[in-house]
CSV table of N, CA and C in Angstrom, one decimal:
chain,number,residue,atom,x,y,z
X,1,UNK,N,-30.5,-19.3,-17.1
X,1,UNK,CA,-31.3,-19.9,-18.1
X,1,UNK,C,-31.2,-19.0,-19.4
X,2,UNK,N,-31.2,-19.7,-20.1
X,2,UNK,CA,-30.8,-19.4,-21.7
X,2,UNK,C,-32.1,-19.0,-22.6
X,3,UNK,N,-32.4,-17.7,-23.0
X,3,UNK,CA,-33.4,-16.9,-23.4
X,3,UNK,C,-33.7,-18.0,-24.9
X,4,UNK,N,-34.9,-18.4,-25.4
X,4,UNK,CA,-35.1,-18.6,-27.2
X,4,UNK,C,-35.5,-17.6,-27.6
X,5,UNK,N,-35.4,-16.5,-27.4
X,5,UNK,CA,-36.2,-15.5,-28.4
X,5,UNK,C,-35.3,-14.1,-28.0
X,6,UNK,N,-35.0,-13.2,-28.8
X,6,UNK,CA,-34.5,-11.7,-29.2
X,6,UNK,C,-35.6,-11.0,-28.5
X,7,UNK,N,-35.2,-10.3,-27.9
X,7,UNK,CA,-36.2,-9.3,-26.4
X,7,UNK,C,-35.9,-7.8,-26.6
X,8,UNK,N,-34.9,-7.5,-27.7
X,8,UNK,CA,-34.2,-6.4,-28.2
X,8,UNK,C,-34.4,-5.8,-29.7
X,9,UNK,N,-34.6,-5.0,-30.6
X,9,UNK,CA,-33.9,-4.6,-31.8
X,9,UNK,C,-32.6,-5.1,-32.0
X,10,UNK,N,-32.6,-5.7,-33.1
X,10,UNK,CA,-31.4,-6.2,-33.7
X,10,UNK,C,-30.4,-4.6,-34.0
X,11,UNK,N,-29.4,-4.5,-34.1
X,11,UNK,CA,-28.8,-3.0,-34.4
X,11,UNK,C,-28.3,-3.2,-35.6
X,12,UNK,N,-28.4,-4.2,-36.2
X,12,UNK,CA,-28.2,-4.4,-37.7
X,12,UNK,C,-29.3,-3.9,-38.2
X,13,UNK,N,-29.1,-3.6,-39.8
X,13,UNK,CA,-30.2,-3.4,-40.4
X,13,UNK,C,-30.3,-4.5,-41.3
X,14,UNK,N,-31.6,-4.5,-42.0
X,14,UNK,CA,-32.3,-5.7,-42.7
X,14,UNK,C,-31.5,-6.0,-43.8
X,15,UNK,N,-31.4,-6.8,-44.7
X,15,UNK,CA,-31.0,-6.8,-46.1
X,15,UNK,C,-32.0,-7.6,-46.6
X,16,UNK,N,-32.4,-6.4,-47.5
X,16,UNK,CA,-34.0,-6.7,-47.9
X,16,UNK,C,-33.7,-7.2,-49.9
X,17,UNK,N,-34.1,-8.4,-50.5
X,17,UNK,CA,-33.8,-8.8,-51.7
X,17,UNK,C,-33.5,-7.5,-52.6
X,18,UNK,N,-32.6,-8.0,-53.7
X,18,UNK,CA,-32.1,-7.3,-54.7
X,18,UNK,C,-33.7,-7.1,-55.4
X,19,UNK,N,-34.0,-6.1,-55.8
X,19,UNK,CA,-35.1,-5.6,-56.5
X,19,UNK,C,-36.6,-5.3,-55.5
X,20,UNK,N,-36.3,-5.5,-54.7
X,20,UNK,CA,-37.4,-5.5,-53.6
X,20,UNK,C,-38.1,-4.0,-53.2
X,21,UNK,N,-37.4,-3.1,-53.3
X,21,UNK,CA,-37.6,-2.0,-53.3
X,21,UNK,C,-38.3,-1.5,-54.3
X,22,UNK,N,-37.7,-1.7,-56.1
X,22,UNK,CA,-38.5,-1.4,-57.2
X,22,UNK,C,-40.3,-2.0,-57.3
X,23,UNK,N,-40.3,-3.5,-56.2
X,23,UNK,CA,-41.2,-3.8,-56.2
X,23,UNK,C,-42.5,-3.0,-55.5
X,24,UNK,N,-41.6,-2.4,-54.1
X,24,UNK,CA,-42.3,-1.4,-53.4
X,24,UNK,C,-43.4,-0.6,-54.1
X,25,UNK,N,-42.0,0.1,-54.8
X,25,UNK,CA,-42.5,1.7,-55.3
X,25,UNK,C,-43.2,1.6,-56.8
X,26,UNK,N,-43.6,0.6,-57.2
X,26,UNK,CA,-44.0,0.4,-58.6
X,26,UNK,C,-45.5,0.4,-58.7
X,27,UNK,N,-45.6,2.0,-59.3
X,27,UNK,CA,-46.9,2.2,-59.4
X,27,UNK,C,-47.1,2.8,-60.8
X,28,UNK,N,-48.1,3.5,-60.8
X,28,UNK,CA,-48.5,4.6,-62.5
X,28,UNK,C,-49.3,5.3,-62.1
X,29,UNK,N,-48.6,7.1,-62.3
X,29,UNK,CA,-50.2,7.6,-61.7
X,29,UNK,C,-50.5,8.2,-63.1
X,30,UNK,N,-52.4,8.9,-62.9
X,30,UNK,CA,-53.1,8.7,-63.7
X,30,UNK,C,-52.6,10.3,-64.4
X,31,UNK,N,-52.3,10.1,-65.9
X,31,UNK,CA,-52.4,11.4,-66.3
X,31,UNK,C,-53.2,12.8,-66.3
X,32,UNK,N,-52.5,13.5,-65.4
X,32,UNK,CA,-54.0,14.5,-65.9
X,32,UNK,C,-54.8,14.9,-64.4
X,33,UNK,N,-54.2,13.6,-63.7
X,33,UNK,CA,-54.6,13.9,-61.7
X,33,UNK,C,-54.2,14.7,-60.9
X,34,UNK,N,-54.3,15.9,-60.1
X,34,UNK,CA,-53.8,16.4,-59.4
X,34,UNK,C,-53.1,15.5,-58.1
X,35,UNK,N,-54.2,14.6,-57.7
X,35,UNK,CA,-53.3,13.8,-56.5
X,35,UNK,C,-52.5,13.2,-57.0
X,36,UNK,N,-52.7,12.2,-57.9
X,36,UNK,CA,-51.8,11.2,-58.6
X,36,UNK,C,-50.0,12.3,-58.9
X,37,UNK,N,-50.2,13.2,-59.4
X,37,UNK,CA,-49.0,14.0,-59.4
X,37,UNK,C,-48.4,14.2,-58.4
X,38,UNK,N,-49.3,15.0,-57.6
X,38,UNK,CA,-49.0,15.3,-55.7
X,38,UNK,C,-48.0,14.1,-55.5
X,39,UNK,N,-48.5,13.3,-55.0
X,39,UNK,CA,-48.1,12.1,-54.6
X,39,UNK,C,-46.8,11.5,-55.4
X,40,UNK,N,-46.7,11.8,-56.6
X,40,UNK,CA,-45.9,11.1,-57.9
X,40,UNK,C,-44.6,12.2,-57.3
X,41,UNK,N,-44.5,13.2,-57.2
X,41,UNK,CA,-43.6,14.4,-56.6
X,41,UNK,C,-43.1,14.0,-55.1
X,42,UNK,N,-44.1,13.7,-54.2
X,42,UNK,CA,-43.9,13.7,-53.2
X,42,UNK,C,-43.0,11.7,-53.1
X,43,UNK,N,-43.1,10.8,-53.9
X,43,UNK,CA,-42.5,9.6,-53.8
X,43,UNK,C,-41.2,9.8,-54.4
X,44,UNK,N,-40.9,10.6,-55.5
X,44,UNK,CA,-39.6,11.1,-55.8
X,44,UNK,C,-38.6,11.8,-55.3
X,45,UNK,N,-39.3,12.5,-54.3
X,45,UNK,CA,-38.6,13.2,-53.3
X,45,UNK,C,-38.2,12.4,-52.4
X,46,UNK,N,-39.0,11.8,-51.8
X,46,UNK,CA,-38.6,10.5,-50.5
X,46,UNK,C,-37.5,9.2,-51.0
X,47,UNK,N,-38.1,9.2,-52.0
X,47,UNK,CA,-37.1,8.2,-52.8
X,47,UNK,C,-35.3,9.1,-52.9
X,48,UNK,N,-35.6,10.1,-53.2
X,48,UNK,CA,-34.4,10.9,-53.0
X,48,UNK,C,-33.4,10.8,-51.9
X,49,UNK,N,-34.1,11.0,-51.2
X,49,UNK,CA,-33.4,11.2,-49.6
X,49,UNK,C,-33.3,9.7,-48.9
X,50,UNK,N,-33.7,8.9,-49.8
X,50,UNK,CA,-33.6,7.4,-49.3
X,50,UNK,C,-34.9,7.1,-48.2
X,51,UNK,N,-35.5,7.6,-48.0
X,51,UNK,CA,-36.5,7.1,-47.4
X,51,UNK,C,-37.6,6.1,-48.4
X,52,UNK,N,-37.6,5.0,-47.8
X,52,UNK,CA,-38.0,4.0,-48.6
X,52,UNK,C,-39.2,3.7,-48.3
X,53,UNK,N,-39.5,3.9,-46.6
X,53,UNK,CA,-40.6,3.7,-46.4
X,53,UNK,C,-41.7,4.5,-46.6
X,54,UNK,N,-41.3,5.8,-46.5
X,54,UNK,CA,-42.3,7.1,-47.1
X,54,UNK,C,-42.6,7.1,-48.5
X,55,UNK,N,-41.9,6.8,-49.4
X,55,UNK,CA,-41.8,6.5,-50.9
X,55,UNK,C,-42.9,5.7,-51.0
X,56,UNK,N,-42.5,4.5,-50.6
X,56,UNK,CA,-43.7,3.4,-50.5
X,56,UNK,C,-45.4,3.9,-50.0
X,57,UNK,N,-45.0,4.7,-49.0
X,57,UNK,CA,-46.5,5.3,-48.8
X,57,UNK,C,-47.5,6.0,-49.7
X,58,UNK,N,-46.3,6.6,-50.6
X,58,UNK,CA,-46.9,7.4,-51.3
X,58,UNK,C,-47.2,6.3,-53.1
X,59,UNK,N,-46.8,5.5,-53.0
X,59,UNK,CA,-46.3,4.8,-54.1
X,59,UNK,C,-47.5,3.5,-53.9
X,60,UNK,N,-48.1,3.6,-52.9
X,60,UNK,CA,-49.4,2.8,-52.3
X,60,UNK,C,-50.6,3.8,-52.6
X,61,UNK,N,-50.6,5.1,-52.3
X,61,UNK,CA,-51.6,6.4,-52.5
X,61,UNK,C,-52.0,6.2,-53.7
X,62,UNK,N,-50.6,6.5,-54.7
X,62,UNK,CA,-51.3,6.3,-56.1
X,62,UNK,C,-51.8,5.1,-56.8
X,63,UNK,N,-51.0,3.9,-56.0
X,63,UNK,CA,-52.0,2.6,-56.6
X,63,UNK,C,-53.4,2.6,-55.9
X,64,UNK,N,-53.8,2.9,-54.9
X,64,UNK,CA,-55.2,2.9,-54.3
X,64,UNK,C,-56.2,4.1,-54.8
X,65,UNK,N,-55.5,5.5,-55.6
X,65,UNK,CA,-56.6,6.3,-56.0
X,65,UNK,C,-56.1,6.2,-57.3
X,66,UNK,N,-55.8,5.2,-58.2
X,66,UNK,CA,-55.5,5.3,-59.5
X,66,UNK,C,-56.6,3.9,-59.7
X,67,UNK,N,-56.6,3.0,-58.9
X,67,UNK,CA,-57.3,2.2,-59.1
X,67,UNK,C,-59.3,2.3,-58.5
X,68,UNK,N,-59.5,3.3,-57.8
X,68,UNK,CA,-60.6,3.6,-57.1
X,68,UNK,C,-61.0,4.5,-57.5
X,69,UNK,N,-60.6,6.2,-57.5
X,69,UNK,CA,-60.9,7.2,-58.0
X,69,UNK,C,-61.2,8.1,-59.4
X,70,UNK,N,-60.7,7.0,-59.8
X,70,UNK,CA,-60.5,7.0,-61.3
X,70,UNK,C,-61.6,6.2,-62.4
């Protein structure tokens, strides 16, 4: 009997749209913030090393305390 569904991780990786990433990481932190910088350091660095999803985490941080804390 012939499975309808993937039961496994694909071993391919995703191919996620052209610009999809910049959409990720597209934030503004607040001048003058110690976290907003923190964080603004710490997404350039991930971004560095190609981690895209860490970037993103941090690139989420400063849209949520730039929009709340501020």
């Amino acid at each position: 009997m012939a499975r309808d569904r993937q039961t496994f991780p694909s071993p391919r990786p995703v191919d996620l749209p052209i610009g999809f990433n910049a959409w990720l990481l597209d934030c503004a932190p607040v001048a003058g913030c110690d976290t907003c910088r923190s964080e603004w350091q710490r997404l350039n660095e991930a971004k560095g090393l190609g981690n895209i999803t860490q970037a993103a985490k941090h690139a989420t941080n400063i849209r949520d305390h730039a929009s709340g804390a501020h």
